[in-house]
Coordinates of C-alpha atoms in Angstrom, one line a residue:
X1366 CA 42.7 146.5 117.1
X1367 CA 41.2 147.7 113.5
X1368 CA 38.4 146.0 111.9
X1369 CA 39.8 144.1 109.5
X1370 CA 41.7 142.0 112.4
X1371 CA 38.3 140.7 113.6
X1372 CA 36.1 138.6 111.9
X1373 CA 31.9 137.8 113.1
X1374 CA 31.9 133.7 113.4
X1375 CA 28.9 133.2 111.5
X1376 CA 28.6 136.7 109.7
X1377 CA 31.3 137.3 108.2
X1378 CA 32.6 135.3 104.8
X1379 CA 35.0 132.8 105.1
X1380 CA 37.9 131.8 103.0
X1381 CA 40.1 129.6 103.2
X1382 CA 43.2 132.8 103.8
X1383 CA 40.9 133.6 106.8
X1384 CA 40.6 130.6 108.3
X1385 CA 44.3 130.1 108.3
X1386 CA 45.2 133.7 110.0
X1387 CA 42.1 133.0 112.5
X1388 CA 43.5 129.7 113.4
X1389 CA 47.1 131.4 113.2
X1390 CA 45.7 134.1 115.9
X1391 CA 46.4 136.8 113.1
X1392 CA 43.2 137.2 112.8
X1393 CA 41.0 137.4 116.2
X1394 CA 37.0 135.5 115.8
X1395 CA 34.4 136.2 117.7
X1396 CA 31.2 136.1 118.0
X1397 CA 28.6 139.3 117.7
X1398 CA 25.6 140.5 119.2
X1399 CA 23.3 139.5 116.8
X1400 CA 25.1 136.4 116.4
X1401 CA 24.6 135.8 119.7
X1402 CA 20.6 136.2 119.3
X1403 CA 20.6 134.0 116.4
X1404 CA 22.2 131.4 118.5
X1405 CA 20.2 131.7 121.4
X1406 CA 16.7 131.5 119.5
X1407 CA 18.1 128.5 118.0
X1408 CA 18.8 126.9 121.2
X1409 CA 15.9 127.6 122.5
X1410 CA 13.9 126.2 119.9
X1411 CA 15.4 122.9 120.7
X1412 CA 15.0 122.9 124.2
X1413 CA 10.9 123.4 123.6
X1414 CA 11.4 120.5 121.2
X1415 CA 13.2 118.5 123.6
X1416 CA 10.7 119.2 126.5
X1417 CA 7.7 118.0 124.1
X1418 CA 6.6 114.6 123.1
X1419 CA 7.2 115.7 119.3
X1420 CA 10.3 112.9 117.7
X1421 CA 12.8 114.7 116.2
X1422 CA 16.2 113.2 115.1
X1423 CA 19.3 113.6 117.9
X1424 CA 17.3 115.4 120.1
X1425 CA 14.8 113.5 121.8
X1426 CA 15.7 110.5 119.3
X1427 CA 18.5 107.4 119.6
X1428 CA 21.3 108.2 115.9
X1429 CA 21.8 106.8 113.0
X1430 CA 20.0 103.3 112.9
X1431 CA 18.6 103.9 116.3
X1432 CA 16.7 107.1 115.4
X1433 CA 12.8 105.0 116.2
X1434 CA 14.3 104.9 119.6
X1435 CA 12.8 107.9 121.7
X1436 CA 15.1 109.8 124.5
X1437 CA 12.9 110.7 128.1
X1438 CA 13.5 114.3 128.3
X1439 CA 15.5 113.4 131.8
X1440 CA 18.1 111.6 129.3
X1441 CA 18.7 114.2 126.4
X1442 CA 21.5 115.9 128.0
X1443 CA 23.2 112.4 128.8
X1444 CA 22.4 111.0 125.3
X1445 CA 24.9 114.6 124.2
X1446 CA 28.1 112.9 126.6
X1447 CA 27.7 109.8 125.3
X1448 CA 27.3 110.3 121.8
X1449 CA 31.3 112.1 122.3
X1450 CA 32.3 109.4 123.6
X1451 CA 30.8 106.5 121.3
X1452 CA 32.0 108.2 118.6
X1453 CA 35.5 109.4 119.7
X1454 CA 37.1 105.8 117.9
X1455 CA 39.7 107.8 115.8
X1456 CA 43.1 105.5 115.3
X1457 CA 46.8 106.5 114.1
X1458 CA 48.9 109.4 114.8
X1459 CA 47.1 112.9 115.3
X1460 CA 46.9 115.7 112.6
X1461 CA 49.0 118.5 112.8
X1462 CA 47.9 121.2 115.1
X1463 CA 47.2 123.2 112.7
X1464 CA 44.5 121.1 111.0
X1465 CA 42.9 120.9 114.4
X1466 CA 42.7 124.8 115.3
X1467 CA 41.6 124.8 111.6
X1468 CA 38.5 122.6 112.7
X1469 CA 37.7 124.7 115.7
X1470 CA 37.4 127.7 113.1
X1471 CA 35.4 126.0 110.6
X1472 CA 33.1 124.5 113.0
X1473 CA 32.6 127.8 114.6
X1474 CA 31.8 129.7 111.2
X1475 CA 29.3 126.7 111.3
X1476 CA 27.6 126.9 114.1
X1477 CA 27.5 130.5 114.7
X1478 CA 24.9 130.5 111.9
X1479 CA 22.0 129.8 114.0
X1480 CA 20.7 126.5 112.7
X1481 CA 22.2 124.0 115.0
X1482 CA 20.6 124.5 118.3
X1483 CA 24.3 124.7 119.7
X1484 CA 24.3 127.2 123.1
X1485 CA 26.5 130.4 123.3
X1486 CA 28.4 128.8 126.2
X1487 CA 29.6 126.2 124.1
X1488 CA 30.7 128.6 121.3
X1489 CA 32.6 130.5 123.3
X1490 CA 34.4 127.7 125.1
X1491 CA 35.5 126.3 121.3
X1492 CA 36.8 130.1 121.3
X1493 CA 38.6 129.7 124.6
X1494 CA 40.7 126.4 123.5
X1495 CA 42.0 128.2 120.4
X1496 CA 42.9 131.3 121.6
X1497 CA 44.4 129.6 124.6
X1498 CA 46.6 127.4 122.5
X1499 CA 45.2 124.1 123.8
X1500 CA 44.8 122.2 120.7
X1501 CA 42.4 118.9 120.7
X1502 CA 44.6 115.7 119.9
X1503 CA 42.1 114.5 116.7
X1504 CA 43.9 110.7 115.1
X1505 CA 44.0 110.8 111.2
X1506 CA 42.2 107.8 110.7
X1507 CA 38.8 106.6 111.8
X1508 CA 36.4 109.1 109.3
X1509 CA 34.4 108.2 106.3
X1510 CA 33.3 111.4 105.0
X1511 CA 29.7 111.3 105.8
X1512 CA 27.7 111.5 108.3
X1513 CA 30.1 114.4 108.6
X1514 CA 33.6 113.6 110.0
X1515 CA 31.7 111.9 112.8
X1516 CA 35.3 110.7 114.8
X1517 CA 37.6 112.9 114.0
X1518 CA 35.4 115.7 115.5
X1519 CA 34.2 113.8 118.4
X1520 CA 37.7 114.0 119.7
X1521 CA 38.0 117.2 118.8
X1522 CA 35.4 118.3 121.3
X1523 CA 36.1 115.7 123.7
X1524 CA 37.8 118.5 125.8
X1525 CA 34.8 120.6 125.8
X1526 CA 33.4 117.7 128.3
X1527 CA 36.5 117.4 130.4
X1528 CA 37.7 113.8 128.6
X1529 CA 40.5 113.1 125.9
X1530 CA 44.0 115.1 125.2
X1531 CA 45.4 118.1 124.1
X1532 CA 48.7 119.5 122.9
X1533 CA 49.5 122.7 125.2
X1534 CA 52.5 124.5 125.8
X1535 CA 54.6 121.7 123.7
X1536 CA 53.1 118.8 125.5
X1537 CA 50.4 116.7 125.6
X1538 CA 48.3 116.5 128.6
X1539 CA 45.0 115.3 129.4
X1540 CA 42.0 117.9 129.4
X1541 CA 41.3 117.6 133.3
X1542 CA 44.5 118.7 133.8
X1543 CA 44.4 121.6 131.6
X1544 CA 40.5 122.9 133.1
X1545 CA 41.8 122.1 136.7
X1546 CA 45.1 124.4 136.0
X1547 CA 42.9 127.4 134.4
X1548 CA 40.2 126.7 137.1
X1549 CA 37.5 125.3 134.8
X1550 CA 34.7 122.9 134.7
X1551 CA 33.7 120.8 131.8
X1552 CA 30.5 122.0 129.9
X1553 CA 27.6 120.4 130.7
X1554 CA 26.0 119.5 127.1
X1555 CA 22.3 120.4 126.2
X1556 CA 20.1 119.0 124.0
X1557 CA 21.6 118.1 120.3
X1558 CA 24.5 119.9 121.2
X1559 CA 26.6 116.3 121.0
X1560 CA 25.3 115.9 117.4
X1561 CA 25.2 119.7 116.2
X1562 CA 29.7 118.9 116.9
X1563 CA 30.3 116.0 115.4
X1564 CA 28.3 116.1 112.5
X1565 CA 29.5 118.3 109.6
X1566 CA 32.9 118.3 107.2
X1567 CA 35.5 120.2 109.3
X1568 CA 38.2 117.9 109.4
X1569 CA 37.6 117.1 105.3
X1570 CA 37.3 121.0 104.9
X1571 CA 40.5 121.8 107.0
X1572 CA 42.6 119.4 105.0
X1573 CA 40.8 121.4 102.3
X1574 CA 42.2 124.8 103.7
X1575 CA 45.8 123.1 103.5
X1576 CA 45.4 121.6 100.0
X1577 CA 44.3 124.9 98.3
X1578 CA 47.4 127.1 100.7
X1579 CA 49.9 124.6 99.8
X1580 CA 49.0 123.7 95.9
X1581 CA 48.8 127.3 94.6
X1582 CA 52.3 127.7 96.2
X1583 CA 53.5 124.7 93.9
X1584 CA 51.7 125.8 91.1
X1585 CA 53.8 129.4 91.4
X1586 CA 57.2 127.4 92.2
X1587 CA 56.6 125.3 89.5
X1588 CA 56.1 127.7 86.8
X1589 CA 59.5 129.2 88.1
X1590 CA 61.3 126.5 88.1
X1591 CA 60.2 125.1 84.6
X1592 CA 61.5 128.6 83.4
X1593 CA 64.6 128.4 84.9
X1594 CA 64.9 125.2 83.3
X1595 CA 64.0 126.4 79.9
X1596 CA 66.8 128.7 80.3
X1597 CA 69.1 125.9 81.3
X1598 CA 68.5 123.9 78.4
X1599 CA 68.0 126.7 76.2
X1600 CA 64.1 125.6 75.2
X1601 CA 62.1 127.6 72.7
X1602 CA 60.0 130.8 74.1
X1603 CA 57.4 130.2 71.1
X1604 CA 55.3 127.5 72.5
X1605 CA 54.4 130.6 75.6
X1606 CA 53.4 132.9 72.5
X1607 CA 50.2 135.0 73.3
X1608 CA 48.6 134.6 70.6
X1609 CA 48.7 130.8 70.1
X1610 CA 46.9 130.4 73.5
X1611 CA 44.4 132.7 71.8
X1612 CA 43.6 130.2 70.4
X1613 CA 42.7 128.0 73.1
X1614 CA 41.3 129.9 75.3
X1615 CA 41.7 128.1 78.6
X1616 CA 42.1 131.2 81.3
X1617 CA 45.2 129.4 83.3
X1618 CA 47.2 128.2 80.4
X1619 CA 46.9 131.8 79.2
X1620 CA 48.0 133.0 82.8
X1621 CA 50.8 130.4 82.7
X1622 CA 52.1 131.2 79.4
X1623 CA 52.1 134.6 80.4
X1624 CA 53.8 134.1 83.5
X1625 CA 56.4 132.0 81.7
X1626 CA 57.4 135.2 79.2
X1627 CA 57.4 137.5 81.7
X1628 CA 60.0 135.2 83.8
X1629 CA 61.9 135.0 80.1
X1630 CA 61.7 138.4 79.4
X1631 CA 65.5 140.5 78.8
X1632 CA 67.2 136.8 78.9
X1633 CA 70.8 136.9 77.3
X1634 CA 70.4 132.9 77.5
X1635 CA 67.4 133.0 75.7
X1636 CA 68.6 135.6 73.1
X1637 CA 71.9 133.7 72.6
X1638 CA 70.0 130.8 70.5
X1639 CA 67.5 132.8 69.3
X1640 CA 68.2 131.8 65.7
X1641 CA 69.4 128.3 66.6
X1642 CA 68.5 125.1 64.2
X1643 CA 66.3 123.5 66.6
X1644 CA 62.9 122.9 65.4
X1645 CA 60.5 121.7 68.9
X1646 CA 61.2 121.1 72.2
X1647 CA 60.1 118.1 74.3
X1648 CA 56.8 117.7 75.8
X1649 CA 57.8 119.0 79.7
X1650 CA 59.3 122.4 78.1
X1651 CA 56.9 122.8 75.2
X1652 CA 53.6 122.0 77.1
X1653 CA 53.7 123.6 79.8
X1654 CA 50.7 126.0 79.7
X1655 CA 48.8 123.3 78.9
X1656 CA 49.6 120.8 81.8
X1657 CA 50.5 123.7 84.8
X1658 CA 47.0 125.3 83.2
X1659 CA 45.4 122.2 83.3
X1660 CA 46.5 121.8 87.3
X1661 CA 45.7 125.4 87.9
X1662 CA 42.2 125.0 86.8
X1663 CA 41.7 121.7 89.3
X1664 CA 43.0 123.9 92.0
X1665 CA 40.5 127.0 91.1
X1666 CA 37.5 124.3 91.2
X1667 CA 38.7 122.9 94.9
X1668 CA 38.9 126.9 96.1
X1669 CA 35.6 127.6 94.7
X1670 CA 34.0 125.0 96.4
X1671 CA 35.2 125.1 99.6
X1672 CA 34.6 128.8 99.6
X1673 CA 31.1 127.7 99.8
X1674 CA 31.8 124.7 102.0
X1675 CA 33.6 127.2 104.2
X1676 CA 30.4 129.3 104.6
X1677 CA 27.5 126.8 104.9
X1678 CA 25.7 124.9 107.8
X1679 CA 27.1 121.2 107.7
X1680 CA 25.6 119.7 110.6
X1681 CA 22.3 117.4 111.1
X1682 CA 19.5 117.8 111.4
X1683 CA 19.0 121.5 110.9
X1684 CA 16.7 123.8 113.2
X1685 CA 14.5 126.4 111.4
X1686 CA 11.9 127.0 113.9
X1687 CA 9.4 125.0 116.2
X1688 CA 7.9 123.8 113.6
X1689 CA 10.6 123.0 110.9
X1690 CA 13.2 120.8 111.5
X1691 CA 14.8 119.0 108.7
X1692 CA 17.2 115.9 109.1
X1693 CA 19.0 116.3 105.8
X1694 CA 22.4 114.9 104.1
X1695 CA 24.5 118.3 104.3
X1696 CA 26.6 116.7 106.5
X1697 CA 27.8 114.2 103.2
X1698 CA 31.5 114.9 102.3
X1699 CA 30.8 114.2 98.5
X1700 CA 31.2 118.4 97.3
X1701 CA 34.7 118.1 98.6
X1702 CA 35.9 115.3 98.0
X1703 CA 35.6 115.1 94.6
X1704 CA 37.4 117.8 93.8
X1705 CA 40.1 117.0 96.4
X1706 CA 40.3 113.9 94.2
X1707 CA 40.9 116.4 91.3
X1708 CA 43.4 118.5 92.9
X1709 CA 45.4 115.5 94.5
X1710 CA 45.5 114.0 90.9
X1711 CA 46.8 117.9 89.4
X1712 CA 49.5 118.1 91.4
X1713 CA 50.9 114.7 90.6
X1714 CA 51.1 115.6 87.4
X1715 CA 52.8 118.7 88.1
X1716 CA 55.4 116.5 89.7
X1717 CA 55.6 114.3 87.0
X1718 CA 56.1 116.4 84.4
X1719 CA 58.7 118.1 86.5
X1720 CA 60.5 114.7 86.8
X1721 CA 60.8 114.7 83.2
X1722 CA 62.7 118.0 82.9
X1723 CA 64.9 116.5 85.4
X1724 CA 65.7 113.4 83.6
X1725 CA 66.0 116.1 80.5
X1726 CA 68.2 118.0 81.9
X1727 CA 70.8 115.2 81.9
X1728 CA 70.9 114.0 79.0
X1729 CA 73.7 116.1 77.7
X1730 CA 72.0 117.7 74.3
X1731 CA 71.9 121.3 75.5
X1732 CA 74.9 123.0 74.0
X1733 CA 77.6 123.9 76.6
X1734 CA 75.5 121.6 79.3
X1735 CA 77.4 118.5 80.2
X1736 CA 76.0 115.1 80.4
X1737 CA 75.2 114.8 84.1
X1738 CA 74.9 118.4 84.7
X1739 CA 79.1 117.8 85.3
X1740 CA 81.9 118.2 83.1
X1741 CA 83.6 115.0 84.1
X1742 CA 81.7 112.1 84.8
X1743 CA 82.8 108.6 85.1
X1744 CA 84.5 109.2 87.8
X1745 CA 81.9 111.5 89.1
X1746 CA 78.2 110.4 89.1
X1747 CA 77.0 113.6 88.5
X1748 CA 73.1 114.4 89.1
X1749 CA 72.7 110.9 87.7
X1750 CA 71.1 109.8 91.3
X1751 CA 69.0 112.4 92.2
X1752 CA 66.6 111.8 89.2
X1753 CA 66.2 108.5 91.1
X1754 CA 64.6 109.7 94.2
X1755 CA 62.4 112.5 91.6
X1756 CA 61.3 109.0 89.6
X1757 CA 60.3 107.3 93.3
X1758 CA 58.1 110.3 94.4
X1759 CA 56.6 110.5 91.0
X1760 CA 55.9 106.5 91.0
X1761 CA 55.0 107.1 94.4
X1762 CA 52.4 109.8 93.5
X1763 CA 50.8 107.4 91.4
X1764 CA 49.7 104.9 93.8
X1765 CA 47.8 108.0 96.2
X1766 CA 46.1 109.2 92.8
X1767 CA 43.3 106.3 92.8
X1768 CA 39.9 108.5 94.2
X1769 CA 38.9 107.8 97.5
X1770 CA 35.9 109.4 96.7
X1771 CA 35.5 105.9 94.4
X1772 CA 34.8 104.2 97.4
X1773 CA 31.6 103.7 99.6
X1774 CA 31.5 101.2 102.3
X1775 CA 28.1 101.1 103.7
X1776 CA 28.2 102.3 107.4
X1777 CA 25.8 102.4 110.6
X1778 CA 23.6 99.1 110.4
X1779 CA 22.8 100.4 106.2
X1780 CA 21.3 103.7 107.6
X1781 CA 24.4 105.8 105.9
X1782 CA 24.4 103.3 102.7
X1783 CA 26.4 106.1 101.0
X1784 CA 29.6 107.3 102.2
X1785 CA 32.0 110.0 100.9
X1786 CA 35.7 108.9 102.0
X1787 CA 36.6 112.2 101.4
X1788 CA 38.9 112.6 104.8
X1789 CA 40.9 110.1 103.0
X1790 CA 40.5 112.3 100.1
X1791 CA 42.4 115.2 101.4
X1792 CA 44.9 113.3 104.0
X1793 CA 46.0 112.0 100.6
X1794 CA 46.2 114.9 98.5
X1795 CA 48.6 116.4 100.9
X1796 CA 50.8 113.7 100.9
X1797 CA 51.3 113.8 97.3
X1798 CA 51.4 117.7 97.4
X1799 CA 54.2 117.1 100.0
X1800 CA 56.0 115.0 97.6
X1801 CA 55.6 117.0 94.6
X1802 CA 57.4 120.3 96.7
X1803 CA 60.6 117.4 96.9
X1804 CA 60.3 116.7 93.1
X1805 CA 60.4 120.6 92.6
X1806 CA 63.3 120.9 94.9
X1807 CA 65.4 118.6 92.8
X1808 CA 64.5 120.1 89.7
X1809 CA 65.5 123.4 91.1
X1810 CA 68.6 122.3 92.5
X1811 CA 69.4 121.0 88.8
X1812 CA 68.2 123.9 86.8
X1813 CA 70.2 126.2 88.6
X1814 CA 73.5 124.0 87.7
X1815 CA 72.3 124.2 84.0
X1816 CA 71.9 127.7 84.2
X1817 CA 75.5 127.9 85.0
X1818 CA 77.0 126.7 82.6
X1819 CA 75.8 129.8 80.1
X1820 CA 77.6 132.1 82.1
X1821 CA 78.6 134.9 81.8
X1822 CA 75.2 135.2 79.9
X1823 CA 72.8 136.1 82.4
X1824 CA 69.0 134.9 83.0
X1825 CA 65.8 136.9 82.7
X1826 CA 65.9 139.8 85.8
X1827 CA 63.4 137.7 87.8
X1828 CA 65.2 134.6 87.2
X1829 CA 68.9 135.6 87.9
X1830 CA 67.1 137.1 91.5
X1831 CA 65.7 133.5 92.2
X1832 CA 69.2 131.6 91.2
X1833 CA 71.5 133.9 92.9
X1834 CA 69.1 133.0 95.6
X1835 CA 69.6 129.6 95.0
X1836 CA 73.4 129.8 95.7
X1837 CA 73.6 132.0 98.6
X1838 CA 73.1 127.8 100.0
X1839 CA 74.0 125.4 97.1
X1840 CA 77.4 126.1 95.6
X1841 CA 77.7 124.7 92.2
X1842 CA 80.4 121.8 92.3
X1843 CA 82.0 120.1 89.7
X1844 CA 82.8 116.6 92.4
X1845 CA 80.7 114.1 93.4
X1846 CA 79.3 115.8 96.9
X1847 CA 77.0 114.6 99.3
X1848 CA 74.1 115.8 97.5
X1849 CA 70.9 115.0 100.2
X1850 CA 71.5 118.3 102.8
X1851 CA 71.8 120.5 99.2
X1852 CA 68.5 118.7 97.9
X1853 CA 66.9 119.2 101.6
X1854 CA 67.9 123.1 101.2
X1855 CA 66.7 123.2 97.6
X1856 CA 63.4 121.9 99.1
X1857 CA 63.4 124.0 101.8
X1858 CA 63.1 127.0 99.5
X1859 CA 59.8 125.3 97.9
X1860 CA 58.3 124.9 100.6
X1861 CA 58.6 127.5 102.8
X1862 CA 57.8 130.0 99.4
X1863 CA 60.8 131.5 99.3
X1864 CA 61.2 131.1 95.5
X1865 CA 58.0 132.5 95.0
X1866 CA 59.1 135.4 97.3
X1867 CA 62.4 136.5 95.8
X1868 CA 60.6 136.2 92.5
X1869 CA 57.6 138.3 93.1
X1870 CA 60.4 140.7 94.8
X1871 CA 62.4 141.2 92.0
X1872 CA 59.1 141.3 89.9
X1873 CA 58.0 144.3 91.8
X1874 CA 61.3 146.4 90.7
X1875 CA 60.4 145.9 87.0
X1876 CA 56.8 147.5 87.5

């Protein structure tokens, strides 16, 4: 194994690619020597604390409104179990596994900093459970963004006590089952361990990871697909002229535009009406720098900041030395959700703007495009429907658009007044991002029909390599057919980035 397949928990950067191929096993973590020694002098710092009559928040100290409440030093390692178990009142189905290995990462790149107090032991059981494919059951709902993801991730470390459930080898099983198989006892926790694991962001951050993997794949799709579109319905290529996003200057409006002509570029469709009478097109052809641009610049803020987010210390309260401790708020959700909030809200729009091409492209004014996207309707239906179930996710989109991070509903007896809501925050933007890959599904599955009907004139390179693509699985009919499994593949193709990969192929043989 190279170096670039390993990556130093607590050394090394973090992004949010990393994180994925770590929690993928592409990548393997582990932890250093000096990591280790950062770790260790950490811990031991809190055990002196712990062993003195000195207060300090979550270690010798009741939490949240019971932090005047001392803790004998017999007690501190029970006050750790029970503060798992308090805690652990998640509700509704689990995440996806892969959200949960992404919080074992996160927290890892946390803790391994040396500011928690957190033991080595502990560290490298976290390891253990992700590398062994045992994969915490954590519920969606129960989190309010601050203090840290506090239930989320007490079931997420339930398991490193012997208690709650995991997901292994394509069941779920409880955790005493899964130690007593392998031969293992539960960890015994120290001081503020219990507190150093539940307190922080991961399960906001992880949600995080999936919003910025997922959104930049339906920024590239869409810009794709809205040129494919334009060559269906033989749109203008002026508005994606260099030199008018000169200027205004906005760096991903110029990067879309650009895209856009370079998808355009050798077009016998676009050549054909190159002289035509037609003085603008609509809004969702003509503007689509500006509103793609506009979404790809939310997205850049959300990787920006949890690049940082990625990289810092989340938990509560923070060990420097004996004789600095510091009970602190970095543990509030507010960085992230806000612009989770952002980037939930971009890519609605780039799913409604994409609805509106839809419902363009059936409106019959394209020259040689039928009504319907079908020469003979009446009898035939046509792609009347299928703009229906684009308008539902759209509408749909704009219900989960409201912030959560609008919210605060004062928590823990008034001692965490100010909450983030961010978990909500990201579970949300994913559902909307999950919609918006639908939306762009349908409008590929009818740009590719438009494009049809300008045969035998042929699309840009790039574009003819993504529609004949397209219908290696859709056939283009000319019937009413039952159009859901052809939608479901169109989909498909969004989601899984294979549009983005036939056209970044077929890119790569112009260069």
């Amino acid at each position: 194994m190279n170096q670039q397949e390993i990556f130093n928990y607590g050394t090394d950067h973090l992004t949010a690619k990393l994180a994925l191929a770590i929690s993928k096993g592409e990548v393997k973590g582990i932890l250093s020597e000096s990591t280790k020694e950062r770790v260790l002098k950490s811990s031991e710092v809190v055990e002196r604390i712990a062993g003195s009559g000195l207060a300090v928040y979550g270690i010798n100290t009741g939490f949240g409104p019971l932090c005047t409440s001392m803790i004998s030093a017999v007690d501190t390692r029970k006050l750790q179990e029970n503060i798992l178990k308090s805690h652990a009142v998640g509700v509704g189905e689990p995440i996806d596994d892969e959200i949960s290995k992404l919080m074992l990462v996160l927290k890892l790149q946390a803790l391994a900093q040396g500011y928690s107090g957190i033991k080595i032991e502990t560290l490298e059981r976290m390891i253990w459970f992700l590398e062994t494919g045992a994969t915490p059951l954590v519920p969606k709902q129960g989190s309010v963004g601050a203090s840290g993801d506090l239930a989320p991730l007490s079931h997420l470390f339930l398991p490193l006590i012997g208690l709650g459930k995991v997901h292994y080898k394509g069941e779920t099983i409880a955790t005493a089952e899964l130690l007593k198989e392998h031969q293992m006892q539960p960890l015994q926790l120290g001081p503020k361990e219990g507190l150093a694991l539940i307190n922080g962001t991961q399960f906001i951050a992880a949600h995080a990871v999936k919003v910025v993997q997922r959104l930049a794949n339906v920024l590239a799709s869409a810009d794709i697909i809205a040129a494919m579109m334009i060559e269906g319905l033989q749109g203008s290529q002026k508005p994606f002229h260099a030199g008018l996003h000169e200027l205004r200057p906005y760096p991903a409006n110029i990067s879309v535009a650009e895209q856009v002509r370079k998808l355009l570029k050798g077009s016998e469709i676009m050549k054909s009406h190159a002289n035509c009478a037609k003085v603008q097109d609509p809004y969702s052809l003509r503007c689509i720098p500006q509103v793609h641009g506009a979404s790809r610049t939310a997205w850049l803020h959300l990787k920006e900041a949890l690049e940082i987010e990625l990289n810092s210390v989340t938990d509560n309260p923070v060990i420097f030395d004996d004789d600095l401790t510091i009970s602190g708020g970095n543990f509030h959700g507010q960085p992230l959700a806000l612009p989770l909030d952002y980037a939930c809200l971009a890519a609605a729009e780039i799913g409604n703007i994409s609805d509106r091409r839809i419902y363009l492209s059936l409106e019959g004014n394209t020259p040689g495009v039928p009504k319907l996207l079908m020469k003979e309707t009446g009898l035939n239906s046509g792609f009347m429907i299928v703009q229906y179930t684009s308008a539902a996710l759209a509408s749909e989109n704009k219900g989960l658009c409201f912030p959560a991070s609008a919210d605060s509903i004062p928590t823990s007896l008034g001692q965490e007044d100010h909450v983030s809501m961010g978990s909500i925050s990201g579970r949300k933007a994913l559902q909307v991002i999950e919609n918006v890959e639908k939306i762009l599904g349908i409008e590929l599955f009818c740009a590719a029909q438009a494009v049809d009907y300008h045969h035998p004139l042929k699309p840009g390179k790039i574009l003819a390599a993504v529609h004949d693509f397209v219908r290696t699985e859709i056939d283009h009919f000319e019937e009413d057919q039952i159009m859901y499994d052809r939608m479901e593949h169109a989909i498909e193709m969004v989601q899984k980035g294979k549009i983005v990969a036939i056209a970044n192929q077929a890119a790569s043989t112009l260069n």
